Amino acid sequence: MNPPIPVLTAPRRNLPKAVTLAHGGGGSAMRDLIDEVFIETFKGTKGAPEDQARFDLAALMAQGDRLAFTTDGFVVDPLFFPGGDIGKLAVCGTINDLAVGGARPVALSCAVIIEEGLALDTLRAVARSMAETAGAAGVPIVTGDTKVVARGACDKLFITTTGIGVVRTGVEVGIARARPGDVVLVNGQLGDHGAAILNARGDLALESDIASDCAALHGLIDRLIDAAPGVRMMRDATRGGVAAVLNELAAASGVGVRLRESDTPIRADVQGFCEILGLDPLYLANEGKIVAVVPPEQEGAALQALRAHPLGGGAAAIGRITDTRPGRVVMETRFGGERIVDMLVGDQLPRIC
Amino acid sequence: MNPPIPVLTAPRRNLPKAVTLAHGGGGSAMRDLIDEVFIETFKGTKGAPEDQARFDLAALMAQGDRLAFTTDGFVVDPLFFPGGDIGKLAVCGTINDLAVGGARPVALSCAVIIEEGLALDTLRAVARSMAETAGAAGVPIVTGDTKVVARGACDKLFITTTGIGVVRTGVEVGIARARPGDVVLVNGQLGDHGAAILNARGDLALESDIASDCAALHGLIDRLIDAAPGVRMMRDATRGGVAAVLNELAAASGVGVRLRESDTPIRADVQGFCEILGLDPLYLANEGKIVAVVPPEQEGAALQALRAHPLGGGAAAIGRITDTRPGRVVMETRFGGERIVDMLVGDQLPRIC
């Protein structure tokens, strides 16, 4: 029973410069990595990361009557891009998923899968970014998991965040709740994230200052709900862009959507970038933009609330829900024509988030 | 604004035989994949998978006063092995994480990262296994996310499950709560999962019937807590095996642990397998085994409760907590000697779970 035990070697309490398989093994190397890179870093979020987190249910009930629970995996390539990185994206993405459901985010978990050989400084930078984003958002990262796979078995780093939140009392939002006459709002210019990622991949060598719009929108959404409590649905326009959200909405609500190109806010440089590449910004991913549908009598209050928030300065009403052509999204072009904004089968870009 | 849009092609409502990048793109191909493979399959768990799940907080409070929240990534290689597969493992692993913290599992989320080219039949088989395991456990999978990365950017399939549960009122368990005189229990033979995975990789071509012990232990743990409400700590002995759990316990509680080799249950075939390969079964991963520490006066009741459960037939008291040699785990060998069971730096095997 005492054969020599093959041990993957890594110095204790003196981390090497890159992640090794030993860091995923459940032994002291993993403990050191988790302690040094994650626990220490995430402490700043006011979380106390541990194997399993605990929340007082009475305190949650004081905030509302329903718990929300949502998860998202992040595989964005490259890990760092203008306006953000995979860590910021993983925190904002799950906060936004909670918020568009009408929930106030309470806490996040974070599970990472790391490729052997990833520089520890890279991992530290991502963890710091997660901690900063979560800290600024007031949503602690309270528990996590770390796995390491051999070189070539994953591409650098994948992160899955899961969030819990409490749904605001009285808020009922859903993809099937849009009604003819409702107004379609967005909180700013569309397509920045998708364009920034594509540009950051560097294959095109286009000179551009386009940055991702990656941001945590729960504060903005809270103001929107205050101002327009009848809001029918909200959705963050990530993969598939505004086009995918509106097509899902049209199908689920059994309504038509009529957009006005002239009212749809898109930065000139994103528009130019898309024209060069033959892309349509309506299909590009956003990471700091929501689509909200509100009843017509709340349009003014909703727009005012959005525009008063730092993340909603470019808010606009871009179209209207109709009872004609149910299931269809139609764009009125600048030139007085019309085109169908169809659901794409796939996406324009893989690994956008 | 009307350039041709490059669309990744995949037939609608007629899934191809393998996963393509379009399945991760946020468009209709992804919708079809999620609908067909996950939503339909997970319905059987009595979950109603959607973007975001909702729970009535009053109903949760009726079960206890604290919410538990835990996450785990699964990267096991191979995906299918005797006794289980990555899907079963992902469901059982997170259920067990909740249960060893004293929580009754309420629901799971499931985020998958899929390599382009993975056979859809493989994905379906994993989803079915998750659904069957979750259904049998009574813990629905209520929300999820799907990402697809290009061939070579991940190895087949990774799954992250996150769980919420309600901690049983009055239960206080923790890695720092062991006291001298306490008894160390396990619910059966050790090392089966690690040996099964290693054998399933097929490099060794050893003939063996060793199967993973992968199982959801929340029912067993519920009985254990009923019988031994003073239980100090429980931990599922996954990566790093029983040795890692006991070393963490010794360090956190500031106590020694004294094991008896003759009382430590290990199947003869696992023991033989380990001897051939120079492995120590105390360090092998288990996926259906817990270490529990109970006060001495509850040892009998705890063992009886474990043995009365189908997943605890091989339960045994394997050692005792001591005030000598704090921080150390020591094994009394069959031959009357002693050896230190140290914390490994890494693991014996990568991608064991």
XYZ file of C-alpha atoms in Angstrom:
706
model
C 0.000 0.000 0.000
C 3.022 2.273 0.004
C 4.061 2.615 -3.614
C 5.599 5.896 -4.703
C 2.833 8.334 -5.553
C 3.302 10.180 -8.841
C 2.855 13.814 -7.997
C 2.602 16.646 -10.469
C 5.048 19.160 -9.192
C 4.451 22.808 -8.467
C 6.146 24.786 -5.729
C 3.997 25.498 -2.691
C 3.068 29.078 -1.889
C 5.283 30.249 -4.652
C 3.214 30.161 -7.784
C 4.980 29.574 -11.088
C 4.396 31.972 -13.964
C 1.873 29.828 -15.772
C -0.980 27.574 -14.827
C -0.059 23.882 -14.686
C -2.233 20.780 -14.581
C -1.380 20.519 -10.887
C -3.435 23.670 -10.354
C -6.569 21.747 -11.258
C -5.806 18.640 -9.274
C -7.541 19.251 -5.983
C -4.265 19.377 -4.047
C -2.293 22.161 -2.447
C -1.294 23.747 -5.767
C -4.959 24.266 -6.575
C -5.608 25.600 -3.082
C -2.752 28.084 -3.520
C -4.003 29.205 -6.919
C -7.558 29.661 -5.689
C -6.410 31.441 -2.538
C -3.991 33.733 -4.241
C -5.741 34.524 -7.511
C -9.427 34.270 -6.684
C -10.178 34.429 -2.963
C -7.863 37.363 -2.314
C -9.038 39.201 -5.401
C -12.745 38.587 -4.928
C -12.642 39.706 -1.302
C -12.832 43.216 -2.693
C -16.320 42.470 -4.001
C -17.408 42.078 -0.372
C -17.998 38.426 -1.084
C -16.344 35.811 1.072
C -15.759 33.161 -1.533
C -16.046 29.650 -0.185
C -17.053 26.229 -1.408
C -20.634 27.097 -0.894
C -22.283 30.404 -0.172
C -25.192 31.075 2.157
C -27.908 33.710 2.118
C -30.470 34.547 4.736
C -33.826 33.871 3.088
C -35.676 36.394 5.271
C -33.320 39.141 4.053
C -33.996 38.107 0.453
C -37.751 38.129 1.041
C -37.500 41.684 2.298
C -36.482 42.608 -1.280
C -39.245 40.808 -3.167
C -41.170 37.587 -3.374
C -39.402 35.711 -6.173
C -35.836 34.435 -6.526
C -34.292 34.606 -10.013
C -31.573 32.188 -11.155
C -29.648 32.389 -14.435
C -26.373 31.129 -15.927
C -24.113 32.047 -18.842
C -20.873 30.717 -20.291
C -18.238 33.061 -21.728
C -15.743 31.975 -24.378
C -14.918 35.322 -25.960
C -11.822 35.507 -28.133
C -9.607 37.472 -27.570
C -9.647 37.555 -23.754
C -8.896 41.294 -23.710
C -10.438 43.812 -26.109
C -11.086 47.552 -26.199
C -13.698 48.289 -23.554
C -13.388 45.080 -21.604
C -12.196 41.524 -21.152
C -13.703 38.107 -20.544
C -13.903 38.750 -16.788
C -15.796 42.024 -17.056
C -18.047 40.441 -19.675
C -18.792 37.423 -17.472
C -19.807 39.647 -14.556
C -21.825 42.151 -16.601
C -23.479 39.482 -18.735
C -25.021 37.630 -15.827
C -25.929 40.813 -13.953
C -27.728 41.957 -17.100
C -29.511 38.626 -17.526
C -30.910 38.993 -14.022
C -31.790 42.652 -14.461
C -33.704 42.280 -17.745
C -35.876 39.726 -15.964
C -36.826 42.405 -13.474
C -34.522 41.049 -10.766
C -32.101 42.930 -8.575
C -28.864 40.931 -8.621
C -27.784 39.510 -5.251
C -24.664 37.455 -5.959
C -22.663 35.608 -8.586
C -20.755 32.367 -8.790
C -17.781 31.909 -11.091
C -16.511 28.633 -12.574
C -13.334 28.829 -14.656
C -11.812 26.318 -17.054
C -8.178 27.157 -17.691
C -5.822 25.866 -20.357
C -2.527 24.593 -19.009
C 0.142 27.161 -19.785
C -2.033 30.253 -19.406
C 0.123 32.976 -17.889
C -0.748 33.531 -14.250
C -0.536 37.264 -14.831
C -3.298 36.908 -17.410
C -5.453 34.972 -14.978
C -4.777 37.558 -12.272
C -5.730 40.397 -14.620
C -9.020 38.688 -15.467
C -9.768 37.984 -11.799
C -8.997 41.615 -10.925
C -11.293 42.813 -13.683
C -14.078 40.553 -12.401
C -13.548 41.838 -8.876
C -13.535 45.472 -9.957
C -16.657 45.068 -12.076
C -18.511 43.119 -9.393
C -17.379 45.553 -6.708
C -18.516 48.592 -8.689
C -21.838 46.880 -9.397
C -22.329 45.956 -5.749
C -22.837 42.300 -6.655
C -20.356 40.022 -4.854
C -18.785 36.899 -6.341
C -19.413 34.458 -3.533
C -18.380 31.021 -4.709
C -16.440 29.390 -7.537
C -14.682 26.442 -9.064
C -11.420 25.986 -10.951
C -10.563 23.331 -13.502
C -7.389 23.052 -15.540
C -7.200 21.076 -18.787
C -4.137 20.100 -20.795
C -2.688 22.417 -23.411
C -4.905 22.247 -26.486
C -7.959 20.942 -24.603
C -9.411 24.426 -24.296
C -8.517 27.823 -25.675
C -6.942 29.828 -22.830
C -9.848 30.493 -20.497
C -13.597 29.957 -20.309
C -15.752 31.404 -17.531
C -19.268 30.464 -16.489
C -21.041 32.851 -14.150
C -24.356 32.104 -12.510
C -26.434 34.691 -10.731
C -29.172 34.869 -8.178
C -31.357 37.891 -7.670
C -34.708 38.951 -6.305
C -37.448 39.978 -8.736
C -38.927 43.370 -7.915
C -42.418 42.988 -6.523
C -45.105 43.632 -9.105
C -42.764 43.472 -12.076
C -44.001 41.085 -14.763
C -41.890 41.064 -17.891
C -41.772 38.475 -20.625
C -41.001 37.902 -24.280
C -44.681 37.106 -24.989
C -46.123 40.273 -23.414
C -45.730 42.831 -26.232
C -48.983 44.338 -27.536
C -49.749 46.324 -30.708
C -49.110 50.003 -30.097
C -46.229 49.375 -27.669
C -42.965 51.203 -28.256
C -39.547 49.614 -28.785
C -36.697 51.380 -26.957
C -32.951 50.904 -26.829
C -30.588 52.622 -24.408
C -27.957 53.673 -26.937
C -25.886 52.946 -30.033
C -26.012 49.407 -31.350
C -23.321 46.985 -32.437
C -20.306 48.329 -30.551
C -19.382 45.059 -28.831
C -19.508 42.913 -31.947
C -17.539 45.441 -33.958
C -14.938 45.826 -31.178
C -14.368 42.081 -30.881
C -14.097 41.577 -34.603
C -11.653 44.442 -34.831
C -9.646 43.200 -31.836
C -9.055 39.890 -33.581
C -6.785 41.867 -35.794
C -7.300 39.956 -39.011
C -8.527 43.069 -40.703
C -6.111 45.702 -39.453
C -8.720 48.409 -39.676
C -7.819 51.473 -37.654
C -10.698 52.230 -35.361
C -11.460 53.387 -31.830
C -14.522 51.201 -31.537
C -14.783 49.863 -27.975
C -17.140 47.290 -26.501
C -20.143 48.727 -24.683
C -19.767 46.038 -21.989
C -21.475 47.380 -18.844
C -23.633 46.273 -15.932
C -27.122 47.607 -16.615
C -28.970 46.803 -13.393
C -28.877 50.418 -12.204
C -30.240 51.710 -15.503
C -32.935 49.040 -15.552
C -33.969 49.864 -12.019
C -34.567 53.480 -13.077
C -36.449 52.325 -16.173
C -38.804 50.170 -14.104
C -39.375 53.035 -11.660
C -40.338 55.315 -14.547
C -42.250 52.771 -16.640
C -43.633 50.113 -14.296
C -45.753 48.744 -17.129
C -42.664 47.704 -19.121
C -43.641 44.581 -21.087
C -40.262 43.023 -21.667
C -36.560 43.785 -21.562
C -33.745 41.827 -23.111
C -30.022 42.444 -23.394
C -29.192 42.338 -27.091
C -26.148 40.039 -27.007
C -25.550 37.239 -29.519
C -27.657 37.859 -32.596
C -28.105 41.515 -31.681
C -31.306 43.543 -31.663
C -32.541 41.564 -34.675
C -32.565 38.279 -32.732
C -34.346 39.811 -29.732
C -37.052 41.396 -31.872
C -37.597 38.265 -33.925
C -38.026 36.205 -30.769
C -40.384 38.824 -29.421
C -42.443 38.918 -32.633
C -42.785 35.142 -32.649
C -43.529 34.783 -28.936
C -45.977 37.693 -28.716
C -47.623 37.007 -32.072
C -47.088 40.595 -33.181
C -45.241 42.519 -35.858
C -42.372 44.894 -35.181
C -41.870 47.990 -37.320
C -38.478 49.694 -36.970
C -37.381 53.056 -38.345
C -33.837 53.054 -39.665
C -33.555 56.821 -39.219
C -34.274 56.497 -35.488
C -31.931 53.558 -34.878
C -28.763 54.820 -33.187
C -25.541 53.441 -34.627
C -22.150 55.114 -34.334
C -20.747 56.322 -37.630
C -17.579 54.292 -37.177
C -19.533 51.100 -36.442
C -21.723 51.793 -39.459
C -18.642 52.312 -41.628
C -16.977 49.214 -40.234
C -20.084 47.169 -41.039
C -20.282 48.531 -44.562
C -16.697 47.555 -45.283
C -17.265 44.046 -43.991
C -20.759 43.461 -45.312
C -22.247 43.140 -41.829
C -25.520 44.492 -40.513
C -25.213 46.245 -37.122
C -28.689 45.077 -36.127
C -27.234 41.571 -35.882
C -24.068 42.536 -34.021
C -23.785 41.635 -30.350
C -24.147 44.304 -27.693
C -23.040 43.862 -24.083
C -24.378 47.079 -22.627
C -27.589 47.576 -24.571
C -31.105 46.474 -23.872
C -34.226 46.338 -25.954
C -37.240 47.379 -23.871
C -40.877 47.361 -24.943
C -43.137 49.769 -23.071
C -46.787 50.711 -23.410
C -47.219 53.922 -25.429
C -48.330 56.061 -22.481
C -45.054 55.306 -20.673
C -42.739 56.012 -23.629
C -41.875 59.538 -22.544
C -41.148 58.674 -18.922
C -39.118 55.632 -19.951
C -36.959 57.567 -22.417
C -36.403 60.337 -19.895
C -35.292 57.827 -17.237
C -32.948 56.062 -19.636
C -31.391 59.290 -20.879
C -30.853 60.546 -17.340
C -28.620 57.537 -16.610
C -24.928 57.487 -17.633
C -25.495 54.272 -19.597
C -28.567 55.539 -21.417
C -27.481 58.854 -22.915
C -28.113 57.610 -26.451
C -31.505 56.066 -25.699
C -34.040 56.135 -28.503
C -37.443 54.840 -29.533
C -36.597 52.790 -32.620
C -39.955 51.364 -33.563
C -43.393 50.127 -32.673
C -45.284 46.887 -32.135
C -47.993 46.285 -34.771
C -50.833 43.892 -35.346
C -49.930 43.570 -39.008
C -47.513 40.908 -40.258
C -47.331 39.018 -36.973
C -44.010 37.246 -36.421
C -42.183 39.667 -38.728
C -39.676 42.426 -38.019
C -39.726 45.068 -40.744
C -37.372 48.034 -41.124
C -38.499 51.262 -42.785
C -35.337 52.340 -44.563
C -34.011 55.858 -44.804
C -35.008 55.860 -48.453
C -38.664 55.155 -47.796
C -38.469 51.464 -48.588
C -38.898 48.433 -46.384
C -36.848 45.367 -45.652
C -37.437 42.289 -43.587
C -35.079 41.921 -40.614
C -35.093 38.144 -40.484
C -33.788 35.825 -37.807
C -30.333 34.617 -38.771
C -29.757 30.907 -38.770
C -26.324 31.294 -37.206
C -24.330 34.315 -36.199
C -22.076 36.638 -38.058
C -19.246 35.945 -35.612
C -18.367 33.009 -33.396
C -17.057 33.467 -29.825
C -18.382 36.981 -29.501
C -19.139 36.513 -25.796
C -27.169 49.338 -45.150
C -28.265 46.356 -47.245
C -25.079 44.418 -47.945
C -25.362 40.657 -48.163
C -25.165 39.178 -44.667
C -22.785 36.232 -44.314
C -24.834 33.531 -42.680
C -23.489 30.291 -41.299
C -25.743 27.691 -42.792
C -27.621 25.004 -40.972
C -31.009 23.677 -41.955
C -33.894 24.866 -39.790
C -35.790 22.357 -37.692
C -33.768 19.606 -39.206
C -30.636 19.332 -37.157
C -27.475 18.078 -38.841
C -25.579 15.175 -37.320
C -22.937 17.279 -35.597
C -22.821 20.558 -33.770
C -21.743 23.494 -35.939
C -20.614 26.971 -35.009
C -24.040 28.223 -36.096
C -25.469 26.385 -33.093
C -23.721 28.827 -30.819
C -24.567 31.959 -32.716
C -27.735 33.189 -31.071
C -29.820 32.607 -34.187
C -32.435 30.060 -35.122
C -29.952 27.167 -35.326
C -29.098 27.728 -31.660
C -32.779 28.006 -30.778
C -33.441 24.692 -32.539
C -30.544 22.978 -30.806
C -31.586 24.239 -27.391
C -35.234 23.406 -27.996
C -34.615 19.976 -29.365
C -31.705 18.748 -27.272
C -32.095 20.547 -23.960
C -35.573 21.966 -23.405
C -37.396 18.849 -24.562
C -35.052 16.576 -22.660
C -34.994 18.560 -19.434
C -38.777 18.826 -19.327
C -38.691 15.341 -17.866
C -36.922 16.735 -14.799
C -40.097 18.724 -14.102
C -38.107 21.845 -14.791
C -39.345 24.304 -17.369
C -36.028 25.506 -18.724
C -36.078 29.131 -19.742
C -33.678 32.019 -19.922
C -34.159 32.703 -16.303
C -35.852 30.636 -13.637
C -38.033 31.889 -10.806
C -38.684 30.522 -7.342
C -41.237 31.611 -4.807
C -39.202 32.768 -1.805
C -41.978 31.992 0.681
C -41.971 28.368 -0.485
C -38.200 28.216 -0.023
C -38.468 29.719 3.468
C -40.891 26.975 4.417
C -37.956 24.571 3.991
C -35.351 26.426 6.030
C -33.875 29.826 6.713
C -30.750 29.859 4.530
C -30.265 29.612 0.770
C -27.182 27.689 -0.424
C -25.470 28.457 -3.762
C -22.634 26.457 -5.310
C -21.056 25.889 -8.736
C -18.830 23.288 -10.363
C -17.254 22.809 -13.795
C -16.940 19.348 -15.355
C -14.279 18.494 -17.932
C -14.026 14.743 -17.443
C -12.310 12.755 -20.164
C -13.700 10.462 -21.560
C -17.272 11.745 -21.705
C -18.687 8.257 -21.093
C -17.202 5.763 -18.670
C -18.376 2.699 -16.736
C -20.880 3.897 -14.157
C -21.622 7.265 -15.682
C -20.897 10.095 -18.064
C -20.157 13.812 -17.890
C -23.868 14.648 -17.663
C -24.612 12.363 -14.734
C -21.437 13.590 -13.057
C -22.398 17.250 -13.522
C -25.799 16.693 -11.956
C -24.612 14.488 -9.084
C -21.564 16.633 -8.350
C -23.515 19.807 -7.725
C -26.307 18.022 -5.861
C -23.619 16.518 -3.611
C -21.918 19.893 -3.081
C -25.213 21.305 -1.847
C -26.012 18.267 0.296
C -22.664 18.091 2.120
C -23.268 21.683 3.164
C -26.462 20.577 4.864
C -28.695 21.903 2.091
C -31.584 20.191 0.368
C -31.101 20.795 -3.361
C -33.836 22.850 -5.018
C -32.705 23.300 -8.639
C -29.757 23.285 -11.014
C -28.592 25.395 -13.919
C -26.518 23.943 -16.750
C -24.081 25.828 -19.009
C -22.460 23.821 -21.789
C -19.469 24.629 -23.972
C -19.447 22.413 -27.047
C -16.692 21.782 -29.561
C -17.780 22.213 -33.157
C -18.147 18.789 -34.709
C -19.390 16.988 -31.606
C -21.928 14.402 -32.743
C -25.455 15.498 -31.922
C -26.222 11.979 -30.774
C -23.471 12.349 -28.191
C -24.913 15.631 -26.980
C -28.386 14.108 -26.836
C -27.119 11.151 -24.851
C -25.463 13.475 -22.324
C -28.591 15.631 -22.053
C -30.738 12.535 -21.548
C -28.401 11.304 -18.849
C -28.588 14.691 -17.098
C -32.371 14.628 -17.325
C -32.631 11.071 -16.013
C -30.268 11.756 -13.130
C -31.941 15.027 -12.212
C -35.392 13.475 -12.553
C -34.508 10.529 -10.325
C -32.991 12.927 -7.793
C -36.030 15.187 -7.840
C -33.864 18.222 -8.602
C -34.965 19.963 -11.826
C -32.613 21.608 -14.303
C -34.347 24.946 -14.725
C -32.123 27.171 -16.844
C -29.070 26.922 -19.053
C -26.749 28.331 -21.668
C -25.088 26.928 -24.779
C -21.835 28.048 -26.382
C -20.092 26.467 -29.341
C -16.392 26.981 -30.037
C -14.423 26.037 -33.136
C -12.889 22.614 -33.540
C -9.784 22.443 -31.384
C -10.841 25.304 -29.072
C -12.215 22.889 -26.489
C -12.187 19.144 -26.074
C -15.667 17.850 -26.996
C -17.855 19.101 -24.154
C -17.561 20.942 -20.850
C -20.489 21.405 -18.480
C -20.865 23.809 -15.576
C -23.732 23.162 -13.200
C -24.747 25.545 -10.454
C -27.126 24.651 -7.692
C -29.371 26.331 -5.212
C -30.733 24.653 -2.113
C -32.117 25.364 1.305
C -29.996 24.561 4.347
C -31.830 22.422 6.872
C -32.732 24.456 9.923
C -30.333 23.910 12.790
C -27.668 22.184 10.698
C -24.236 23.734 11.172
C -21.480 21.935 9.342
C -18.022 23.183 8.475
C -14.488 22.097 7.740
C -13.240 23.803 10.946
C -15.704 22.110 13.327
C -13.994 18.755 13.984
C -13.058 18.094 17.628
C -10.727 15.510 19.200
C -12.627 12.302 19.861
C -14.882 12.720 16.814
C -15.237 9.811 14.449
C -14.447 9.809 10.708
C -16.993 7.953 8.579
C -17.251 7.112 4.906
C -20.283 5.654 3.162
C -18.484 2.955 1.202
C -15.526 1.765 -0.834
C -13.043 4.416 -1.873
C -11.397 5.225 -5.170
C -13.855 3.676 -7.622
C -14.400 6.805 -9.720
C -10.732 7.626 -10.183
C -9.879 4.029 -11.049
C -12.813 3.770 -13.474
C -11.833 6.937 -15.340
C -8.207 5.982 -15.565
C -9.169 2.569 -16.853
C -11.700 3.996 -19.311
C -8.977 6.075 -20.941
C -7.787 2.790 -22.268
C -4.060 3.502 -22.267
C -3.478 0.599 -19.938
C -5.769 -2.045 -21.353
C -6.293 -3.612 -17.955
C -9.325 -5.855 -17.846
C -11.481 -4.740 -14.987
C -15.110 -4.240 -14.062
C -14.407 -1.165 -11.974
C -17.238 1.353 -12.368
C -17.532 4.914 -11.151
C -19.482 5.340 -7.918
C -21.091 8.508 -9.360
C -24.365 9.048 -7.458
C -26.532 11.773 -5.981
C -26.090 11.568 -2.231
C -28.682 14.043 -0.955
C -31.054 11.307 0.165
C -28.318 9.484 2.058
C -27.126 12.706 3.657
C -30.644 13.603 4.730
C -30.865 10.297 6.591
C -27.420 10.855 8.106
C -28.415 14.266 9.465
C -31.662 12.835 10.867
C -29.681 10.162 12.707
C -26.681 12.298 13.723
C -27.845 15.909 13.960
C -24.549 16.828 15.615
C -22.569 15.968 12.455
C -19.553 18.332 12.374
C -18.751 18.316 8.710
C -19.409 16.423 5.511
C -17.512 16.598 2.280
C -17.749 14.671 -0.966
C -14.319 13.172 -1.579
C -13.842 14.158 -5.231
C -10.562 15.516 -6.663
C -7.716 14.602 -4.302
C -9.838 11.907 -2.662
C -10.303 11.251 1.046
C -6.711 12.341 1.662
C -7.384 15.888 0.429
C -10.582 16.223 2.471
C -8.921 15.024 5.674
C -5.858 17.209 5.195
C -8.061 20.269 4.704
C -10.038 19.272 7.760
C -6.917 18.771 9.888
C -5.562 22.165 8.875
C -8.851 24.056 9.250
C -9.881 22.446 12.542
C -6.355 22.408 14.017
C -6.629 18.717 14.839
C -4.939 15.462 13.917
C -6.631 12.640 12.035
C -5.744 9.021 12.737
C -6.929 6.482 10.171
C -6.909 2.696 10.384
C -5.934 0.994 7.141
C -7.698 -2.211 8.168
C -11.013 -0.343 8.531
C -10.736 1.617 5.294
C -13.013 0.028 2.676
C -11.433 -0.401 -0.732
C -12.564 -2.924 -3.335
C -10.017 -5.632 -4.048
C -9.988 -4.778 -7.751
C -9.394 -1.071 -7.075
C -6.639 -1.989 -4.621
C -5.040 -4.259 -7.205
C -5.392 -1.646 -9.921
C -3.686 0.912 -7.681
C -0.851 -1.450 -6.833
C -0.144 -2.107 -10.495
C -0.072 1.610 -11.261
C 1.634 2.868 -8.154
C -1.385 4.879 -7.037
C -2.820 5.288 -3.566
C -6.622 4.866 -3.430
C -6.869 7.442 -0.635
C -5.989 10.059 -3.235
C -8.314 8.795 -5.954
C -11.452 10.764 -6.715
C -14.837 9.509 -5.591
C -18.126 10.790 -6.962
C -20.508 8.974 -4.666
C -18.627 8.965 -1.405
C -18.615 11.380 1.478
C -16.377 11.824 4.453
C -18.448 12.721 7.532
C -17.156 13.597 10.973
C -19.570 12.942 13.839
C -19.294 13.271 17.601
C -18.483 9.907 19.208
C -21.887 9.474 20.854
C -23.578 9.623 17.437
C -21.249 7.184 15.664
C -23.565 4.187 16.034
C -26.684 5.969 14.874
C -24.823 7.561 11.963
C -23.378 4.261 10.752
C -26.735 2.560 11.046
C -28.425 5.293 9.025
C -25.751 5.176 6.316
C -25.851 1.371 6.060
C -29.631 1.346 5.817
C -29.436 3.457 2.643
C -28.766 1.868 -0.772
C -25.763 4.177 -1.278
C -24.258 3.487 2.152
C -24.111 -0.303 2.358
C -20.322 -0.246 2.692
C -20.210 2.537 5.288
C -17.411 2.348 7.852
C -15.738 4.291 10.634
C -12.220 4.670 9.276
C -10.557 6.755 11.976
C -10.720 9.320 14.687
C -9.943 12.986 15.304
C -7.059 13.510 17.749
C -5.470 16.370 19.600
C -2.000 15.039 18.831
C -0.095 16.076 15.688
C -2.507 18.827 14.711
C -2.657 19.422 10.981
C -1.508 15.869 10.217
C -3.316 12.860 8.805
C -1.697 9.600 9.910
C -2.551 6.089 8.767
C -2.036 3.087 11.040
C -1.015 0.421 8.541
C -2.136 -3.197 8.571
C 1.349 -4.135 9.690
C 1.287 -2.026 12.828
C 3.304 0.849 11.363
C 2.322 4.406 10.606
C 2.551 6.607 7.594
C 1.727 10.229 6.945
C -1.087 10.788 4.452
C 0.101 14.126 3.147
C -1.697 16.649 0.982
C -0.650 16.167 -2.625
C 0.577 19.215 -4.460
C -1.290 18.270 -7.607
C -3.409 15.292 -8.454
C -2.627 11.831 -9.679
C -4.896 12.317 -12.664
C -6.033 15.338 -14.642
C -9.630 15.724 -15.887
C -11.036 13.237 -13.437
C -14.268 15.205 -13.076
